[in-house]
Coordinates of C-alpha atoms in Angstrom, one line a residue:
M1 CA -13.8 -27.9 35.8
V2 CA -11.6 -26.2 38.4
E3 CA -9.3 -24.7 35.7
K4 CA -12.3 -23.2 33.9
D5 CA -13.7 -21.8 37.2
Y6 CA -10.4 -20.2 38.0
E7 CA -10.1 -18.6 34.6
A8 CA -13.7 -17.3 34.9
T9 CA -12.8 -15.8 38.3
L10 CA -9.8 -14.1 36.9
K11 CA -11.8 -12.6 34.0
S12 CA -14.4 -11.5 36.5
Y13 CA -11.8 -9.7 38.6
C14 CA -10.4 -8.0 35.5
N15 CA -13.8 -6.9 34.3
V16 CA -14.5 -5.3 37.7
Y17 CA -11.1 -3.7 37.7
E18 CA -11.7 -2.3 34.2
E19 CA -15.0 -0.7 35.3
V20 CA -14.0 0.7 38.7
G21 CA -10.4 1.9 38.3
N22 CA -8.0 2.8 35.5
I23 CA -4.6 1.3 35.9
Y24 CA -3.1 4.8 35.8
D25 CA -5.7 6.4 38.2
D26 CA -4.2 7.1 41.7
S27 CA -7.7 7.9 42.9
A28 CA -8.9 4.3 42.3
D29 CA -9.9 2.2 45.3
D30 CA -6.9 0.9 47.2
I31 CA -8.7 -2.4 47.6
L32 CA -8.5 -2.8 43.8
R33 CA -4.9 -1.6 43.5
D34 CA -3.4 -4.2 45.8
C35 CA -0.2 -4.9 43.9
N36 CA 2.9 -2.7 44.1
I37 CA 5.5 -3.1 41.4
I38 CA 8.7 -1.5 42.8
T39 CA 11.7 -0.5 40.7
D40 CA 15.4 -0.3 41.6
D41 CA 14.9 3.5 42.0
N42 CA 12.1 2.7 44.6
D43 CA 9.4 4.0 42.3
R44 CA 6.1 2.3 42.8
Y45 CA 3.4 1.4 40.3
R46 CA 0.1 0.2 41.8
L47 CA -2.5 -1.9 40.1
N48 CA -4.8 -4.8 40.7
S49 CA -3.1 -8.2 41.5
R50 CA -5.7 -10.1 39.6
F51 CA -5.0 -8.0 36.5
V52 CA -1.3 -8.9 36.9
E53 CA -2.0 -12.6 37.3
Y54 CA -4.3 -12.7 34.3
R55 CA -2.4 -10.6 31.9
C56 CA 1.2 -11.1 33.1
P57 CA 1.5 -14.6 34.6
Y58 CA 5.3 -14.4 34.3
L59 CA 5.3 -12.1 37.4
I60 CA 3.2 -14.5 39.6
P61 CA 6.3 -16.3 41.2
F62 CA 7.7 -12.9 42.1
M63 CA 4.6 -11.6 43.8
H64 CA 5.1 -11.5 47.6
F65 CA 2.1 -11.0 49.9
N66 CA 2.2 -8.9 53.1
E67 CA -0.3 -10.2 55.7
I68 CA -0.2 -6.8 57.5
T69 CA -0.8 -4.5 54.6
Q70 CA -2.8 -7.1 52.6
Q71 CA -0.7 -5.9 49.6
Y72 CA 1.4 -7.7 47.0
T73 CA 4.9 -6.5 46.0
V74 CA 7.0 -7.2 42.9
H75 CA 10.6 -6.0 42.6
T76 CA 11.9 -5.3 39.1
S77 CA 14.9 -3.7 37.4
A78 CA 12.6 -2.2 34.7
S79 CA 12.1 1.6 35.0
I80 CA 8.7 3.0 36.0
D81 CA 8.2 4.5 32.5
I82 CA 8.7 1.0 30.9
I83 CA 6.3 -0.6 33.4
K84 CA 3.6 2.0 32.7
E85 CA 3.8 1.5 29.0
I86 CA 3.7 -2.3 29.3
F87 CA 0.6 -2.3 31.4
Y88 CA -1.0 0.3 29.1
A89 CA -0.3 -1.9 26.2
L90 CA -1.8 -4.9 28.0
K91 CA -5.0 -3.0 28.7
Y92 CA -5.4 -1.1 25.4
E93 CA -3.4 -3.2 22.9
N94 CA -1.6 -0.1 21.8
I95 CA 1.7 1.7 22.3
N96 CA 1.9 5.5 22.5
V97 CA 5.7 5.7 22.6
K98 CA 7.5 7.0 19.5
D99 CA 11.1 7.1 20.7
W100 CA 13.0 4.3 19.1
L101 CA 15.3 3.6 22.0
Q102 CA 12.4 3.6 24.5
L103 CA 10.5 1.1 22.2
E104 CA 13.6 -1.2 22.2
R105 CA 13.7 -1.1 26.0
I106 CA 10.0 -1.9 26.2
L107 CA 10.5 -4.8 23.8
K108 CA 13.4 -6.2 25.9
V109 CA 11.3 -6.2 29.1
A110 CA 8.2 -7.6 27.2
N111 CA 10.4 -10.4 25.8
E112 CA 11.7 -11.2 29.3
W113 CA 8.2 -11.2 30.8
K114 CA 6.9 -13.3 27.9
L115 CA 4.3 -10.8 26.8
N116 CA 3.6 -11.7 23.2
D117 CA 0.8 -9.2 22.8
V118 CA 3.0 -6.3 23.9
K119 CA 5.9 -7.5 21.7
R120 CA 3.6 -7.5 18.7
C121 CA 2.4 -4.0 19.5
V122 CA 6.0 -2.7 19.8
V123 CA 7.2 -4.3 16.6
Q124 CA 4.1 -3.1 14.7
K125 CA 5.1 0.4 15.8
F126 CA 8.6 -0.2 14.3
V127 CA 6.9 -1.5 11.1
D128 CA 4.7 1.6 10.8
G129 CA 7.9 3.8 11.1
I130 CA 10.1 1.8 8.7
N131 CA 12.6 3.8 6.7
E132 CA 15.9 3.4 4.9
E133 CA 18.0 3.6 8.1
N134 CA 16.1 1.1 10.2
C135 CA 14.6 -1.3 7.7
I136 CA 17.0 -4.1 8.3
S137 CA 16.5 -4.0 12.0
V138 CA 12.8 -3.9 11.6
W139 CA 12.9 -6.9 9.2
R140 CA 14.9 -9.0 11.7
M141 CA 12.6 -8.0 14.5
C142 CA 9.6 -9.2 12.5
A143 CA 11.4 -12.5 11.8
K144 CA 11.6 -13.0 15.6
Y145 CA 8.3 -11.4 16.9
L146 CA 5.9 -10.6 14.0
P147 CA 6.1 -13.2 11.2
D148 CA 3.1 -11.9 9.3
Q149 CA 5.1 -8.7 8.5
I150 CA 8.3 -10.4 7.3
K151 CA 7.3 -10.3 3.6
K152 CA 6.3 -6.6 3.8
T153 CA 9.5 -5.5 5.6
F154 CA 11.8 -7.7 3.5
D155 CA 10.3 -6.2 0.3
Y156 CA 11.1 -2.7 1.7
V157 CA 14.7 -3.8 2.4
L158 CA 15.1 -5.1 -1.1
Y159 CA 13.8 -1.9 -2.6
T160 CA 15.9 0.5 -0.6
V161 CA 19.1 -1.3 0.5
N162 CA 21.3 -0.5 -2.5
K163 CA 20.5 3.2 -2.4
S164 CA 20.7 3.4 1.4
V165 CA 24.1 1.7 1.7
T166 CA 25.5 3.7 -1.2
N167 CA 24.4 6.9 0.5
G168 CA 25.6 5.8 4.0
Y169 CA 22.2 5.6 5.6
N170 CA 22.1 1.9 6.5
I171 CA 24.6 0.9 9.1
D172 CA 22.7 -2.3 10.0
F173 CA 23.7 -3.7 6.6
F174 CA 27.3 -4.1 7.8
R175 CA 26.1 -6.1 10.8
L176 CA 24.2 -8.7 8.8
K177 CA 25.0 -12.3 9.2
S178 CA 26.2 -14.0 6.0
K179 CA 23.0 -16.0 5.5
N180 CA 20.8 -12.9 5.8
L181 CA 23.1 -11.0 3.4
F182 CA 22.8 -13.9 0.9
E183 CA 19.0 -13.8 1.2
I184 CA 19.1 -10.2 0.2
L185 CA 21.7 -10.3 -2.6
N186 CA 20.2 -13.4 -4.1
A187 CA 16.6 -12.1 -4.2
D188 CA 14.9 -11.6 -7.6
L189 CA 13.3 -8.4 -6.3
L190 CA 16.5 -6.8 -5.2
K191 CA 16.5 -3.3 -6.7
V192 CA 19.9 -2.8 -8.5
N193 CA 21.0 -1.1 -11.7
D194 CA 22.9 -4.2 -12.7
E195 CA 24.8 -7.1 -11.2
M196 CA 27.9 -4.9 -10.5
D197 CA 25.9 -3.2 -7.8
V198 CA 25.6 -6.6 -6.1
W199 CA 29.3 -7.1 -6.2
I200 CA 29.9 -3.6 -4.7
L201 CA 27.5 -4.4 -1.8
L202 CA 29.3 -7.6 -1.2
K203 CA 32.7 -5.9 -1.2
R204 CA 31.5 -3.4 1.3
W205 CA 30.2 -6.0 3.6
I206 CA 33.4 -8.0 3.5
S207 CA 35.7 -5.0 4.0
V208 CA 34.2 -4.3 7.5
D209 CA 35.9 -7.4 8.8
R210 CA 37.9 -9.1 6.1
R211 CA 39.6 -11.7 8.2
R212 CA 36.3 -13.1 9.5
R213 CA 34.2 -12.6 6.4
I214 CA 36.4 -13.7 3.5
P215 CA 35.6 -17.4 4.3
Y216 CA 32.0 -16.7 3.3
Y217 CA 32.8 -15.2 -0.1
R218 CA 32.5 -18.4 -2.1
Q219 CA 28.8 -18.9 -1.1
L220 CA 28.0 -15.1 -1.3
M221 CA 29.5 -14.9 -4.8
K222 CA 26.7 -17.2 -6.0
S223 CA 24.3 -14.3 -5.5
I224 CA 25.9 -12.5 -8.5
R225 CA 24.3 -13.4 -11.8
F226 CA 27.5 -13.7 -13.8
N227 CA 25.9 -14.2 -17.2
L228 CA 24.3 -10.8 -16.9
L229 CA 27.6 -9.0 -16.6
N230 CA 29.4 -7.6 -19.6
D231 CA 33.0 -8.6 -20.2
E232 CA 34.5 -5.4 -18.7
Q233 CA 32.5 -6.0 -15.5
K234 CA 33.6 -9.6 -15.3
D235 CA 37.2 -8.7 -15.7
E236 CA 36.9 -6.0 -13.0
I237 CA 35.5 -8.5 -10.5
K238 CA 38.2 -11.0 -11.2
K239 CA 40.9 -8.4 -10.7
D240 CA 39.2 -7.4 -7.4
L241 CA 39.3 -11.0 -6.2
V242 CA 43.0 -11.3 -7.0
R243 CA 43.8 -7.9 -5.6
F244 CA 42.1 -8.6 -2.3
K245 CA 43.8 -12.0 -2.2
I246 CA 40.4 -13.7 -2.0
T247 CA 41.2 -16.1 -4.8
K248 CA 43.7 -16.9 -7.5
T249 CA 43.0 -16.0 -11.2
D250 CA 42.6 -19.7 -12.2
D251 CA 40.3 -20.6 -9.3
Q252 CA 37.1 -18.8 -10.2
S253 CA 35.0 -21.2 -12.3
T254 CA 33.0 -22.5 -9.4
L255 CA 32.2 -19.1 -7.9
W256 CA 29.6 -17.8 -10.2
S257 CA 25.9 -18.3 -10.3
M258 CA 24.7 -19.6 -13.7
N259 CA 21.3 -17.9 -13.1
S260 CA 20.7 -15.9 -16.2
Q261 CA 17.3 -14.6 -15.2
A262 CA 17.2 -10.8 -14.9
R263 CA 16.0 -9.4 -11.6
I264 CA 12.4 -8.2 -11.5
Q265 CA 12.1 -4.6 -12.4
R266 CA 10.8 -2.7 -9.4
D267 CA 9.9 0.7 -10.9
L268 CA 7.5 0.4 -13.8
L269 CA 6.2 2.9 -16.2
L270 CA 2.8 1.6 -17.4
A271 CA 0.6 2.8 -20.2
I272 CA -3.0 1.6 -19.5
G273 CA -5.9 1.8 -21.9
G274 CA -6.6 4.9 -23.9
W275 CA -8.0 5.6 -27.4
E276 CA -6.6 3.8 -30.4
K277 CA -7.6 4.1 -34.1
T278 CA -10.5 1.7 -33.5
G279 CA -11.7 3.2 -30.2
P280 CA -11.0 2.5 -26.6
T281 CA -8.5 -0.2 -25.8
N282 CA -7.6 -2.5 -22.8
A283 CA -3.9 -2.7 -23.9
V284 CA -1.3 -2.4 -21.2
E285 CA 2.3 -1.7 -22.1
V286 CA 5.3 -1.5 -19.8
L287 CA 8.6 0.4 -20.4
D288 CA 11.6 -1.9 -20.3
I289 CA 14.2 0.6 -19.0
N290 CA 17.2 -1.7 -19.7
G291 CA 16.1 -2.5 -23.2
D292 CA 14.8 1.0 -23.9
R293 CA 11.6 -0.3 -25.4
W294 CA 7.9 -0.7 -24.7
Q295 CA 6.4 -4.2 -24.3
R296 CA 2.7 -5.2 -24.3
V297 CA 1.8 -7.3 -21.2
K298 CA -1.4 -9.2 -22.1
T299 CA -1.4 -11.1 -18.7
F300 CA -1.8 -7.7 -17.0
E301 CA -4.8 -6.6 -19.2
D302 CA -8.3 -6.2 -17.9
N303 CA -11.3 -7.3 -20.0
R304 CA -12.7 -3.7 -20.0
R305 CA -11.8 -1.2 -22.7
V306 CA -11.5 2.3 -21.4
A307 CA -10.2 5.8 -22.3
Y308 CA -10.1 9.2 -20.6
H309 CA -9.9 7.5 -17.2
E310 CA -7.5 8.1 -14.3
C311 CA -5.0 5.8 -12.6
V312 CA -3.8 5.9 -9.0
V313 CA -1.4 3.6 -7.2
I314 CA -1.6 2.8 -3.5
N315 CA 0.9 0.3 -2.0
N316 CA 0.6 -2.8 -4.3
K317 CA -2.7 -1.9 -5.9
L318 CA -3.5 0.0 -9.1
Y319 CA -6.8 1.7 -9.3
I320 CA -8.5 2.6 -12.7
I321 CA -11.2 5.2 -12.0
G322 CA -14.0 6.3 -14.3
G323 CA -13.5 6.8 -18.0
F324 CA -15.4 6.3 -21.3
E325 CA -15.7 3.2 -23.6
G326 CA -17.2 4.8 -26.6
S327 CA -20.8 5.0 -25.6
Q328 CA -20.9 4.7 -21.8
Y329 CA -19.5 7.0 -19.1
F330 CA -18.2 5.0 -16.1
N331 CA -18.5 5.6 -12.4
T332 CA -16.8 2.3 -11.9
V333 CA -13.5 1.5 -10.1
R334 CA -11.3 -1.4 -11.2
C335 CA -8.4 -2.5 -9.1
Y336 CA -5.4 -4.7 -9.9
D337 CA -3.8 -6.4 -6.9
S338 CA -0.1 -7.1 -7.9
E339 CA 0.2 -9.7 -5.1
A340 CA -2.9 -11.6 -6.0
K341 CA -2.3 -10.9 -9.7
K342 CA -5.9 -10.3 -10.5
W343 CA -8.5 -7.6 -11.3
C344 CA -11.6 -6.9 -9.2
E345 CA -14.4 -4.4 -9.2
L346 CA -14.7 -2.0 -6.2
A347 CA -17.4 0.3 -5.0
P348 CA -18.5 2.8 -7.7
M349 CA -18.2 6.6 -7.4
H350 CA -21.3 8.6 -6.8
Y351 CA -20.9 10.2 -10.3
A352 CA -19.9 8.9 -13.7
R353 CA -16.7 10.8 -14.8
C354 CA -14.3 10.9 -17.7
Y355 CA -11.5 13.5 -18.2
I356 CA -11.2 13.1 -14.5
S357 CA -8.7 14.5 -12.0
A358 CA -7.4 12.3 -9.2
C359 CA -4.6 11.7 -6.7
E360 CA -3.7 9.9 -3.5
I361 CA -3.4 11.6 -0.1
N362 CA -2.6 9.7 3.1
G363 CA -3.8 6.4 1.6
R364 CA -7.1 7.8 0.3
I365 CA -8.0 8.6 -3.3
I366 CA -9.5 12.0 -4.0
V367 CA -11.3 12.6 -7.4
A368 CA -12.6 15.9 -8.7
G369 CA -14.4 17.3 -11.7
G370 CA -14.6 15.5 -15.1
S371 CA -17.5 15.1 -17.5
D372 CA -20.5 12.8 -17.2
G373 CA -21.2 13.2 -21.0
R374 CA -23.7 16.1 -20.5
L375 CA -22.0 18.5 -18.1
R376 CA -18.6 19.4 -16.8
L377 CA -18.5 18.6 -13.1
R378 CA -17.6 20.5 -9.9
T379 CA -18.3 17.6 -7.6
A380 CA -15.6 15.8 -5.7
E381 CA -15.4 12.6 -3.6
T382 CA -12.9 10.5 -1.7
Y383 CA -12.3 6.7 -1.5
D384 CA -11.4 4.8 1.7
A385 CA -9.9 1.5 0.6
S386 CA -10.2 0.0 4.1
K387 CA -14.0 0.4 3.9
N388 CA -14.4 0.2 0.1
Q389 CA -16.5 3.3 0.3
W390 CA -16.8 6.6 -1.5
T391 CA -17.8 9.8 0.4
K392 CA -18.8 13.1 -1.1
I393 CA -16.7 16.1 -0.2
R394 CA -17.1 19.8 -0.8
N395 CA -17.5 20.8 -4.5
M396 CA -14.8 22.7 -6.3
I397 CA -15.2 26.4 -6.9
Q398 CA -15.4 25.9 -10.7
R399 CA -16.6 23.2 -13.1
R400 CA -13.7 21.6 -14.9
S401 CA -12.8 18.6 -16.9
D402 CA -9.4 17.8 -18.6
A403 CA -7.7 19.4 -15.6
A404 CA -4.4 18.1 -14.1
A405 CA -4.1 17.0 -10.4
C406 CA -1.3 16.2 -8.0
A407 CA -0.7 16.0 -4.3
M408 CA 1.8 18.0 -2.3
G409 CA 2.2 18.6 1.4
G410 CA -1.0 16.7 2.1
K411 CA -3.1 18.9 -0.2
M412 CA -4.6 18.3 -3.6
F413 CA -3.9 20.8 -6.5
V414 CA -6.2 20.8 -9.6
A415 CA -4.9 23.0 -12.4
G416 CA -6.5 24.4 -15.5
G417 CA -9.1 22.4 -17.5
Y418 CA -12.2 23.1 -19.5
T419 CA -15.7 24.3 -18.3
G420 CA -17.5 23.4 -21.5
E421 CA -17.2 27.0 -22.7
V422 CA -13.8 28.3 -21.7
V423 CA -10.3 26.9 -21.0
L424 CA -9.2 27.8 -17.4
Q425 CA -5.9 29.1 -16.0
T426 CA -7.0 28.9 -12.4
I427 CA -5.7 26.4 -9.8
E428 CA -7.7 25.2 -6.9
M429 CA -6.2 23.7 -3.7
Y430 CA -8.1 21.2 -1.6
I431 CA -7.3 20.9 2.2
P432 CA -8.7 17.5 3.4
E433 CA -8.6 18.3 7.1
I434 CA -11.1 21.1 6.8
D435 CA -12.8 20.1 3.6
I436 CA -12.2 23.4 1.8
W437 CA -11.3 24.3 -1.8
T438 CA -9.4 27.6 -2.3
E439 CA -7.9 29.3 -5.3
I440 CA -4.2 30.0 -5.4
A441 CA -2.0 31.9 -7.9
H442 CA -3.2 31.4 -11.5
M443 CA -1.1 29.9 -14.3
S444 CA 0.4 32.4 -16.8
S445 CA -2.0 31.1 -19.5
P446 CA -5.2 29.0 -19.8
R447 CA -4.4 25.3 -20.3
S448 CA -6.4 22.1 -20.7
G449 CA -5.5 18.5 -21.3
K450 CA -2.1 18.7 -19.6
Q451 CA -0.4 16.9 -16.7
T452 CA 1.2 18.0 -13.4
I453 CA 3.7 16.3 -11.1
S454 CA 5.0 17.1 -7.6
R455 CA 8.3 16.1 -5.9

């Protein structure tokens, strides 16, 4: 009962503090701001002692009370900027800092002060800014502080590490521990051209500190799928092992992985639906780049036949929008979740559309034009996946179906198409921030039923 009353009292103090004074507000009542956190540079940060006790209990043993001033003091080696950001994060559950080094300093202090909420905020900031240079550091941070993001960040590492190391972007690769390196090189989802790339990555890692790292080679070599190498590649690796005095020619039989399973292809070219001799189809084919052939993937197929639709990919989800099945024009949206491996129906568009134009901008789908079976459309709308909701936006300047769309620089470009009477050579640009369509330079000739791409 006493513990519950004490916690209720602390919450009460915090609630009063929240209402009366902001933790950054120097004009707040001094009675409320009765705790001084003093840095080595003698900078002072003032806030409510009850707030400190409730949100940062680690500091309680270091709080010294002065009977004369009726104030608490806490001495810390952390800088005033770090302290401000930590208590801002404690209050608002957010971090405004963008500088990588400053975030690392905040994380260090938050870890020392056992502030799990602040640590999660900081690491989430790293996750949001993940790139080829920092992805390994972010992955290891998540393993320590934010477990629910490990899968996402590790997947990013697997997708980019070969390219980033080859191009000299990823210094953290060479600092990996052997067990983490094996986890990467052994993964089915590692994006490599062939198993020779795995050997090259392994060689580069060993070459940084050969004396200390050569003892790990026997285990690490098991990440290379020997049976997927051609004879020339096998001979090259064997010669490398002898040349580097890693092993003798006759001592290699136990090194290799007997895993003959090809790594999972990361970049896929899919052909989904369309019109066959008998009408619309639900067939899905994928291009096998290594085998230079198309293969039908029945396990990936939806039960709905559709043609003249549009496809958009966002993260791990594929969206099939609108289309025509021979008698009905769809306003429906079907979504394939590659992680859950299943199809689902999402909120429908406001208008049925086939011969539609669509693209993704900043995580949202924008669709424009098309045909509803009676008219060519000027209407446009946008889809917010977080809300599963379509919202109408400003109409295009001209009606058009069979146009091509792409995104570039945060804007949508819709080119050419057909009004129902004439083929167009105009191009319209949509600016989402101000919800405006504007015409830009025309194409040299009218075109319909084509495609565009941006890079």
